[in-house]
PDB file of C-alpha atoms in Angstrom:
ATOM      1  CA  MET A   1       2.959 -20.444   3.628  1.00  0.00           C
ATOM      2  CA  ASN A   2       3.833 -17.619   6.338  1.00  0.00           C
ATOM      3  CA  ILE A   3       5.729 -14.580   5.458  1.00  0.00           C
ATOM      4  CA  PRO A   4       9.511 -15.611   5.413  1.00  0.00           C
ATOM      5  CA  PRO A   5      11.157 -15.042   8.809  1.00  0.00           C
ATOM      6  CA  ALA A   6      13.977 -12.861   7.421  1.00  0.00           C
ATOM      7  CA  ILE A   7      11.596 -10.299   6.120  1.00  0.00           C
ATOM      8  CA  LEU A   8       9.723 -10.192   9.220  1.00  0.00           C
ATOM      9  CA  ALA A   9      13.010  -9.718  11.196  1.00  0.00           C
ATOM     10  CA  ALA A  10      13.924  -6.731   8.762  1.00  0.00           C
ATOM     11  CA  PHE A  11      10.532  -5.119   9.230  1.00  0.00           C
ATOM     12  CA  PRO A  12       9.052  -5.903  12.676  1.00  0.00           C
ATOM     13  CA  PRO A  13       5.137  -6.154  12.347  1.00  0.00           C
ATOM     14  CA  SER A  14       3.467  -2.984  13.594  1.00  0.00           C
ATOM     15  CA  ARG A  15      -0.224  -1.959  13.215  1.00  0.00           C
ATOM     16  CA  GLU A  16       0.655   1.654  14.110  1.00  0.00           C
ATOM     17  CA  ARG A  17       3.867   2.545  12.615  1.00  0.00           C
ATOM     18  CA  LEU A  18       2.757   3.643   9.135  1.00  0.00           C
ATOM     19  CA  LEU A  19       0.089   5.974  10.348  1.00  0.00           C
ATOM     20  CA  ASP A  20       2.418   7.253  12.933  1.00  0.00           C
ATOM     21  CA  ALA A  21       5.117   7.751  10.238  1.00  0.00           C
ATOM     22  CA  THR A  22       2.804   9.566   7.857  1.00  0.00           C
ATOM     23  CA  ARG A  23       0.965  11.947  10.234  1.00  0.00           C
ATOM     24  CA  ARG A  24       3.951  13.686  11.540  1.00  0.00           C
ATOM     25  CA  HIS A  25       4.535  15.072   8.170  1.00  0.00           C
ATOM     26  CA  VAL A  26       0.984  16.639   7.659  1.00  0.00           C
ATOM     27  CA  ASP A  27       0.519  20.140   8.749  1.00  0.00           C
ATOM     28  CA  ASP A  28      -2.882  22.333   9.135  1.00  0.00           C
ATOM     29  CA  LYS A  29      -2.611  23.516   5.526  1.00  0.00           C
ATOM     30  CA  MET A  30      -2.415  20.171   3.965  1.00  0.00           C
ATOM     31  CA  LEU A  31      -5.281  18.798   6.412  1.00  0.00           C
ATOM     32  CA  ASN A  32      -7.439  21.751   5.218  1.00  0.00           C
ATOM     33  CA  GLU A  33      -6.601  20.753   1.559  1.00  0.00           C
ATOM     34  CA  ILE A  34      -7.542  17.359   2.193  1.00  0.00           C
ATOM     35  CA  ALA A  35     -10.799  18.439   4.146  1.00  0.00           C
ATOM     36  CA  SER A  36     -11.867  20.451   0.918  1.00  0.00           C
ATOM     37  CA  ALA A  37     -11.320  17.650  -1.372  1.00  0.00           C
ATOM     38  CA  ASP A  38     -15.090  17.129  -1.838  1.00  0.00           C
ATOM     39  CA  TYR A  39     -15.622  20.616  -3.496  1.00  0.00           C
ATOM     40  CA  GLY A  40     -15.307  22.084   0.048  1.00  0.00           C
ATOM     41  CA  CYS A  41     -18.546  20.066   1.103  1.00  0.00           C
ATOM     42  CA  GLY A  42     -18.419  19.696   4.919  1.00  0.00           C
ATOM     43  CA  GLY A  43     -15.160  20.970   5.045  1.00  0.00           C
ATOM     44  CA  ASP A  44     -15.198  21.923   8.705  1.00  0.00           C
ATOM     45  CA  ASP A  45     -16.424  18.563   9.764  1.00  0.00           C
ATOM     46  CA  HIS A  46     -13.783  16.849   7.837  1.00  0.00           C
ATOM     47  CA  PHE A  47     -10.994  19.030   9.073  1.00  0.00           C
ATOM     48  CA  ALA A  48     -11.855  18.189  12.589  1.00  0.00           C
ATOM     49  CA  ALA A  49     -12.039  14.500  11.993  1.00  0.00           C
ATOM     50  CA  LEU A  50      -8.763  14.644  10.131  1.00  0.00           C
ATOM     51  CA  ARG A  51      -7.118  16.679  12.916  1.00  0.00           C
ATOM     52  CA  LEU A  52      -7.895  14.006  15.468  1.00  0.00           C
ATOM     53  CA  ILE A  53      -6.304  11.402  13.314  1.00  0.00           C
ATOM     54  CA  ARG A  54      -3.251  13.563  12.636  1.00  0.00           C
ATOM     55  CA  ASP A  55      -2.782  14.456  16.367  1.00  0.00           C
ATOM     56  CA  THR A  56      -3.477  11.239  17.994  1.00  0.00           C
ATOM     57  CA  GLY A  57      -3.270   8.334  15.526  1.00  0.00           C
ATOM     58  CA  ILE A  58      -6.904   7.211  16.322  1.00  0.00           C
ATOM     59  CA  VAL A  59      -8.944   5.991  13.631  1.00  0.00           C
ATOM     60  CA  ALA A  60     -12.864   5.665  14.100  1.00  0.00           C
ATOM     61  CA  ILE A  61     -13.933   2.002  13.347  1.00  0.00           C
ATOM     62  CA  PRO A  62     -15.750   1.877  10.918  1.00  0.00           C
ATOM     63  CA  MET A  63     -14.479   4.727   9.191  1.00  0.00           C
ATOM     64  CA  LYS A  64     -17.146   7.477   9.142  1.00  0.00           C
ATOM     65  CA  TRP A  65     -18.131   9.882   6.224  1.00  0.00           C
ATOM     66  CA  HIS A  66     -16.306  12.564   7.964  1.00  0.00           C
ATOM     67  CA  PRO A  67     -13.179  12.183   7.141  1.00  0.00           C
ATOM     68  CA  GLY A  68     -13.592   8.932   5.094  1.00  0.00           C
ATOM     69  CA  GLU A  69     -15.093  10.698   1.969  1.00  0.00           C
ATOM     70  CA  VAL A  70     -12.056  12.888   1.560  1.00  0.00           C
ATOM     71  CA  LEU A  71      -9.644  10.635   2.527  1.00  0.00           C
ATOM     72  CA  GLU A  72     -10.806   8.262  -0.441  1.00  0.00           C
ATOM     73  CA  LEU A  73     -10.674  11.311  -2.842  1.00  0.00           C
ATOM     74  CA  ILE A  74      -7.075  12.107  -1.961  1.00  0.00           C
ATOM     75  CA  ARG A  75      -6.155   8.619  -2.131  1.00  0.00           C
ATOM     76  CA  TRP A  76      -6.762   8.793  -5.979  1.00  0.00           C
ATOM     77  CA  SER A  77      -4.915  11.947  -6.371  1.00  0.00           C
ATOM     78  CA  ASN A  78      -1.565  12.105  -8.491  1.00  0.00           C
ATOM     79  CA  PRO A  79       1.249  14.122  -7.373  1.00  0.00           C
ATOM     80  CA  GLU A  80       2.974  13.935 -10.440  1.00  0.00           C
ATOM     81  CA  ASP A  81       0.279  15.447 -12.554  1.00  0.00           C
ATOM     82  CA  PRO A  82      -0.124  19.165 -11.948  1.00  0.00           C
ATOM     83  CA  ASN A  83      -3.618  19.201 -13.660  1.00  0.00           C
ATOM     84  CA  HIS A  84      -5.087  16.412 -11.509  1.00  0.00           C
ATOM     85  CA  LYS A  85      -7.566  17.471  -8.888  1.00  0.00           C
ATOM     86  CA  PRO A  86      -8.156  17.195  -5.798  1.00  0.00           C
ATOM     87  CA  GLY A  87      -4.611  16.708  -4.432  1.00  0.00           C
ATOM     88  CA  SER A  88      -1.360  18.459  -4.574  1.00  0.00           C
ATOM     89  CA  THR A  89       1.946  17.865  -6.503  1.00  0.00           C
ATOM     90  CA  GLY A  90       5.315  16.949  -5.721  1.00  0.00           C
ATOM     91  CA  GLN A  91       6.482  15.899  -2.133  1.00  0.00           C
ATOM     92  CA  ARG A  92       3.704  17.703  -0.606  1.00  0.00           C
ATOM     93  CA  GLY A  93       1.156  15.781  -2.584  1.00  0.00           C
ATOM     94  CA  HIS A  94       2.610  12.467  -1.833  1.00  0.00           C
ATOM     95  CA  GLN A  95       2.829  13.317   1.928  1.00  0.00           C
ATOM     96  CA  MET A  96      -0.897  13.999   1.702  1.00  0.00           C
ATOM     97  CA  ARG A  97      -1.644  10.836  -0.331  1.00  0.00           C
ATOM     98  CA  VAL A  98       0.342   8.368   1.956  1.00  0.00           C
ATOM     99  CA  PHE A  99      -1.339   9.888   5.019  1.00  0.00           C
ATOM    100  CA  ALA A 100      -4.771   9.456   3.316  1.00  0.00           C
ATOM    101  CA  CYS A 101      -3.823   5.721   2.295  1.00  0.00           C
ATOM    102  CA  ALA A 102      -2.365   4.999   5.771  1.00  0.00           C
ATOM    103  CA  ALA A 103      -5.518   6.219   7.671  1.00  0.00           C
ATOM    104  CA  LEU A 104      -7.856   3.973   5.112  1.00  0.00           C
ATOM    105  CA  LEU A 105      -5.532   1.002   5.748  1.00  0.00           C
ATOM    106  CA  ARG A 106      -5.501   1.317   9.397  1.00  0.00           C
ATOM    107  CA  ALA A 107      -9.218   1.231   9.293  1.00  0.00           C
ATOM    108  CA  ALA A 108      -9.337  -1.739   6.987  1.00  0.00           C
ATOM    109  CA  ASP A 109      -7.431  -3.611   9.684  1.00  0.00           C
ATOM    110  CA  ASP A 110     -10.695  -3.903  11.476  1.00  0.00           C
ATOM    111  CA  THR A 111     -13.488  -3.283   8.820  1.00  0.00           C
ATOM    112  CA  SER A 112     -13.720  -3.385   5.094  1.00  0.00           C
ATOM    113  CA  ILE A 113     -12.821  -0.194   2.946  1.00  0.00           C
ATOM    114  CA  ASP A 114     -13.435   0.253  -0.690  1.00  0.00           C
ATOM    115  CA  ALA A 115     -10.678  -0.872  -2.962  1.00  0.00           C
ATOM    116  CA  GLU A 116      -8.138  -1.727  -0.284  1.00  0.00           C
ATOM    117  CA  GLU A 117      -5.622  -3.302  -2.385  1.00  0.00           C
ATOM    118  CA  ALA A 118      -5.622  -0.283  -4.721  1.00  0.00           C
ATOM    119  CA  THR A 119      -5.230   2.017  -1.603  1.00  0.00           C
ATOM    120  CA  LEU A 120      -2.046  -0.096  -0.773  1.00  0.00           C
ATOM    121  CA  ALA A 121      -0.730   0.417  -4.407  1.00  0.00           C
ATOM    122  CA  GLN A 122      -1.072   4.039  -4.125  1.00  0.00           C
ATOM    123  CA  CYS A 123       0.515   4.110  -0.490  1.00  0.00           C
ATOM    124  CA  LEU A 124       3.468   1.968  -1.937  1.00  0.00           C
ATOM    125  CA  ALA A 125       4.064   4.534  -4.740  1.00  0.00           C
ATOM    126  CA  SER A 126       4.203   7.566  -2.662  1.00  0.00           C
ATOM    127  CA  ALA A 127       6.333   5.468   0.035  1.00  0.00           C
ATOM    128  CA  LEU A 128       8.948   5.173  -2.538  1.00  0.00           C
ATOM    129  CA  VAL A 129       9.156   8.837  -3.399  1.00  0.00           C
ATOM    130  CA  LEU A 130       9.335   9.840   0.293  1.00  0.00           C
ATOM    131  CA  GLY A 131      11.582   6.936   1.558  1.00  0.00           C
ATOM    132  CA  GLY A 132      12.904   6.926   5.011  1.00  0.00           C
ATOM    133  CA  GLU A 133      10.835   5.786   8.082  1.00  0.00           C
ATOM    134  CA  ILE A 134       7.512   5.832   5.687  1.00  0.00           C
ATOM    135  CA  LEU A 135       9.117   3.151   3.442  1.00  0.00           C
ATOM    136  CA  GLU A 136      10.122   1.027   6.322  1.00  0.00           C
ATOM    137  CA  ALA A 137       6.867   1.591   8.120  1.00  0.00           C
ATOM    138  CA  SER A 138       4.881   0.297   4.986  1.00  0.00           C
ATOM    139  CA  ALA A 139       6.601  -2.958   5.382  1.00  0.00           C
ATOM    140  CA  SER A 140       6.208  -3.377   9.183  1.00  0.00           C
ATOM    141  CA  PHE A 141       2.166  -2.703   8.448  1.00  0.00           C
ATOM    142  CA  LEU A 142       2.317  -5.284   5.830  1.00  0.00           C
ATOM    143  CA  ASN A 143       3.921  -7.845   8.016  1.00  0.00           C
ATOM    144  CA  TRP A 144       1.175  -7.202  10.781  1.00  0.00           C
ATOM    145  CA  HIS A 145      -1.752  -7.087   8.338  1.00  0.00           C
ATOM    146  CA  ILE A 146      -1.036  -9.764   5.826  1.00  0.00           C
ATOM    147  CA  PRO A 147      -1.288 -12.709   8.454  1.00  0.00           C
ATOM    148  CA  ARG A 148      -4.816 -11.435   9.461  1.00  0.00           C
ATOM    149  CA  MET A 149      -6.050 -11.335   5.856  1.00  0.00           C
ATOM    150  CA  THR A 150      -8.245 -13.789   4.037  1.00  0.00           C
ATOM    151  CA  GLY A 151      -9.476 -13.806   0.580  1.00  0.00           C
ATOM    152  CA  ASN A 152      -8.468 -13.123  -2.988  1.00  0.00           C
ATOM    153  CA  GLU A 153      -6.620  -9.903  -2.415  1.00  0.00           C
ATOM    154  CA  ARG A 154      -4.012 -11.361   0.144  1.00  0.00           C
ATOM    155  CA  TRP A 155      -1.417 -12.085  -2.708  1.00  0.00           C
ATOM    156  CA  LEU A 156      -1.512  -8.461  -3.786  1.00  0.00           C
ATOM    157  CA  PHE A 157      -0.360  -7.486  -0.533  1.00  0.00           C
ATOM    158  CA  ALA A 158       2.145 -10.112  -0.474  1.00  0.00           C
ATOM    159  CA  PHE A 159       3.304  -8.828  -3.837  1.00  0.00           C
ATOM    160  CA  GLY A 160       3.347  -5.311  -2.267  1.00  0.00           C
ATOM    161  CA  LEU A 161       5.740  -6.509   0.720  1.00  0.00           C
ATOM    162  CA  LEU A 162       8.071  -8.141  -1.969  1.00  0.00           C
ATOM    163  CA  VAL A 163       8.188  -4.711  -3.804  1.00  0.00           C
ATOM    164  CA  VAL A 164       9.117  -2.965  -0.495  1.00  0.00           C
ATOM    165  CA  ALA A 165      11.597  -5.580   0.481  1.00  0.00           C
ATOM    166  CA  SER A 166      13.213  -5.172  -3.057  1.00  0.00           C
ATOM    167  CA  ARG A 167      13.842  -1.593  -2.354  1.00  0.00           C
ATOM    168  CA  PHE A 168      16.323  -2.671   0.504  1.00  0.00           C
ATOM    169  CA  HIS A 169      18.020  -5.093  -1.607  1.00  0.00           C
ATOM    170  CA  GLY A 170      21.641  -4.883  -0.907  1.00  0.00           C
ATOM    171  CA  SER A 171      21.537  -3.351   2.396  1.00  0.00           C
ATOM    172  CA  ARG A 172      19.369  -5.373   4.925  1.00  0.00           C
ATOM    173  CA  ILE A 173      17.746  -7.713   2.285  1.00  0.00           C
ATOM    174  CA  THR A 174      19.924 -10.355   0.331  1.00  0.00           C
ATOM    175  CA  ASP A 175      19.536 -12.332  -2.805  1.00  0.00           C
ATOM    176  CA  ARG A 176      18.301 -15.338  -0.599  1.00  0.00           C
ATOM    177  CA  ASN A 177      15.671 -13.056   1.325  1.00  0.00           C
ATOM    178  CA  LEU A 178      14.265 -11.897  -2.053  1.00  0.00           C
ATOM    179  CA  GLY A 179      14.236 -15.709  -3.342  1.00  0.00           C
ATOM    180  CA  ASP A 180      12.286 -16.920  -0.052  1.00  0.00           C
ATOM    181  CA  ALA A 181       9.988 -13.892  -0.532  1.00  0.00           C
ATOM    182  CA  ALA A 182       9.432 -14.662  -4.177  1.00  0.00           C
ATOM    183  CA  THR A 183       8.596 -18.273  -3.516  1.00  0.00           C
ATOM    184  CA  TRP A 184       6.147 -17.057  -0.896  1.00  0.00           C
ATOM    185  CA  VAL A 185       4.407 -14.634  -3.176  1.00  0.00           C
ATOM    186  CA  LEU A 186       4.028 -17.292  -5.952  1.00  0.00           C
ATOM    187  CA  ALA A 187       2.448 -19.666  -3.398  1.00  0.00           C
ATOM    188  CA  GLU A 188       0.055 -16.851  -2.349  1.00  0.00           C
ATOM    189  CA  GLU A 189      -0.751 -16.415  -5.978  1.00  0.00           C
ATOM    190  CA  SER A 190      -1.143 -20.223  -6.577  1.00  0.00           C
ATOM    191  CA  ASP A 191      -3.766 -20.223  -3.730  1.00  0.00           C
ATOM    192  CA  VAL A 192      -5.869 -17.592  -5.576  1.00  0.00           C
ATOM    193  CA  ARG A 193      -5.743 -19.531  -8.654  1.00  0.00           C
ATOM    194  CA  LYS A 194      -7.242 -22.797  -7.299  1.00  0.00           C
ATOM    195  CA  PRO A 195     -10.182 -24.001  -9.173  1.00  0.00           C
ATOM    196  CA  PHE A 196     -13.266 -22.162  -9.148  1.00  0.00           C
ATOM    197  CA  ASN A 197     -16.648 -22.253 -10.784  1.00  0.00           C
ATOM    198  CA  LEU A 198     -15.963 -21.115 -14.422  1.00  0.00           C
ATOM    199  CA  SER A 199     -19.618 -19.680 -14.537  1.00  0.00           C
ATOM    200  CA  ASP A 200     -18.918 -17.337 -11.686  1.00  0.00           C
ATOM    201  CA  PRO A 201     -15.045 -16.543 -11.616  1.00  0.00           C
ATOM    202  CA  PRO A 202     -13.856 -14.140  -8.996  1.00  0.00           C
ATOM    203  CA  PRO A 203     -13.676 -10.357 -10.189  1.00  0.00           C
ATOM    204  CA  ALA A 204     -10.299  -9.025 -11.001  1.00  0.00           C
ATOM    205  CA  ALA A 205      -8.845  -6.954  -8.343  1.00  0.00           C
ATOM    206  CA  PHE A 206      -9.978  -3.314  -8.976  1.00  0.00           C
ATOM    207  CA  GLY A 207      -6.280  -1.984  -8.709  1.00  0.00           C
ATOM    208  CA  ILE A 208      -5.063  -4.298 -11.646  1.00  0.00           C
ATOM    209  CA  THR A 209      -8.056  -3.453 -13.762  1.00  0.00           C
ATOM    210  CA  TYR A 210      -7.145   0.289 -13.494  1.00  0.00           C
ATOM    211  CA  GLY A 211      -3.457   0.070 -13.532  1.00  0.00           C
ATOM    212  CA  PHE A 212      -2.429   1.054 -10.057  1.00  0.00           C
ATOM    213  CA  TRP A 213      -0.263  -2.125  -9.569  1.00  0.00           C
ATOM    214  CA  ALA A 214       1.532  -1.655 -12.979  1.00  0.00           C
ATOM    215  CA  PRO A 215       4.170   0.985 -11.855  1.00  0.00           C
ATOM    216  CA  LEU A 216       5.066  -1.250  -8.877  1.00  0.00           C
ATOM    217  CA  ALA A 217       5.380  -4.307 -11.067  1.00  0.00           C
ATOM    218  CA  ALA A 218       7.635  -2.445 -13.621  1.00  0.00           C
ATOM    219  CA  GLU A 219       9.736  -1.388 -10.633  1.00  0.00           C
ATOM    220  CA  LEU A 220      10.077  -4.808  -9.491  1.00  0.00           C
ATOM    221  CA  THR A 221      11.016  -6.193 -12.884  1.00  0.00           C
ATOM    222  CA  SER A 222      13.727  -3.534 -13.212  1.00  0.00           C
ATOM    223  CA  ARG A 223      15.050  -4.225  -9.691  1.00  0.00           C
ATOM    224  CA  ALA A 224      15.547  -7.824 -10.605  1.00  0.00           C
ATOM    225  CA  ASN A 225      18.614  -6.787 -12.838  1.00  0.00           C
ATOM    226  CA  ALA A 226      20.530  -6.267  -9.763  1.00  0.00           C
ATOM    227  CA  ILE A 227      19.817  -9.844  -8.297  1.00  0.00           C
ATOM    228  CA  GLU A 228      23.061 -12.136  -8.871  1.00  0.00           C
ATOM    229  CA  VAL A 229      21.238 -15.549  -8.068  1.00  0.00           C
ATOM    230  CA  ARG A 230      19.800 -16.444 -11.375  1.00  0.00           C
ATOM    231  CA  GLU A 231      16.855 -18.370 -10.022  1.00  0.00           C
ATOM    232  CA  VAL A 232      15.740 -15.602  -7.835  1.00  0.00           C
ATOM    233  CA  ARG A 233      16.222 -13.051 -10.536  1.00  0.00           C
ATOM    234  CA  GLU A 234      13.787 -15.184 -12.927  1.00  0.00           C
ATOM    235  CA  ASN A 235      11.331 -15.678 -10.113  1.00  0.00           C
ATOM    236  CA  ILE A 236      11.343 -11.804  -9.441  1.00  0.00           C
ATOM    237  CA  GLU A 237      10.951 -11.122 -13.327  1.00  0.00           C
ATOM    238  CA  LEU A 238       8.200 -13.711 -13.603  1.00  0.00           C
ATOM    239  CA  ILE A 239       6.190 -12.190 -10.814  1.00  0.00           C
ATOM    240  CA  GLY A 240       6.627  -8.743 -12.032  1.00  0.00           C
ATOM    241  CA  MET A 241       5.876  -9.652 -15.710  1.00  0.00           C
ATOM    242  CA  SER A 242       2.748 -11.829 -14.910  1.00  0.00           C
ATOM    243  CA  LEU A 243       1.232  -8.869 -13.139  1.00  0.00           C
ATOM    244  CA  LEU A 244       2.188  -6.474 -15.845  1.00  0.00           C
ATOM    245  CA  ASP A 245       0.608  -8.882 -18.358  1.00  0.00           C
ATOM    246  CA  GLY A 246      -2.661  -9.421 -16.182  1.00  0.00           C
TER     247      GLY A 246
END
């Protein structure tokens, strides 16, 4: 199945919009903090590479050590935990983390990166806190990226798009739109579960194993309460709970 037309129309596909939306909120002090994430090692080289991304939106393909190493470290930051290092807290921390994730995801559009699906989960968690254009841009990026994906992680990106769409329920997204999106996500998940060699099953997604998707699944399940159409509500709950149970 393809992404439902109403979801595509609500969030026009864009390769660049997510990174563009995030880089505008990153100042030099944030860049310096990101550049120092690897105990300060190579800080000047990291800073120069980060500034190029921030100022131009250009990401080297494939992603190089400078600044890939520190972007990956900030990707795992936890702005809700004041004791977590590296990274900052509150809105500042989320702005840094979503910028790091957006740059890594942009690179992943042309090459492979480590834990791409978990990077998306972190990105969407920060996008919820920051809202506005960043929230919309995350859906636009997914609408661009998902049709170009193959492999077992595609269904998690579809799930991520459903989560973002649910955040706009009642404004630009209707019950019917969510119902179509849920049907699509279930179809994507079904494709992943097609018969495989029991002696060599596919590995579980990194982000599921380490719980990066659990908060998003809980959020989706909670948002189902506002859906009036019972079948749609039940499908949304099923999707959320299946990932929480996974």
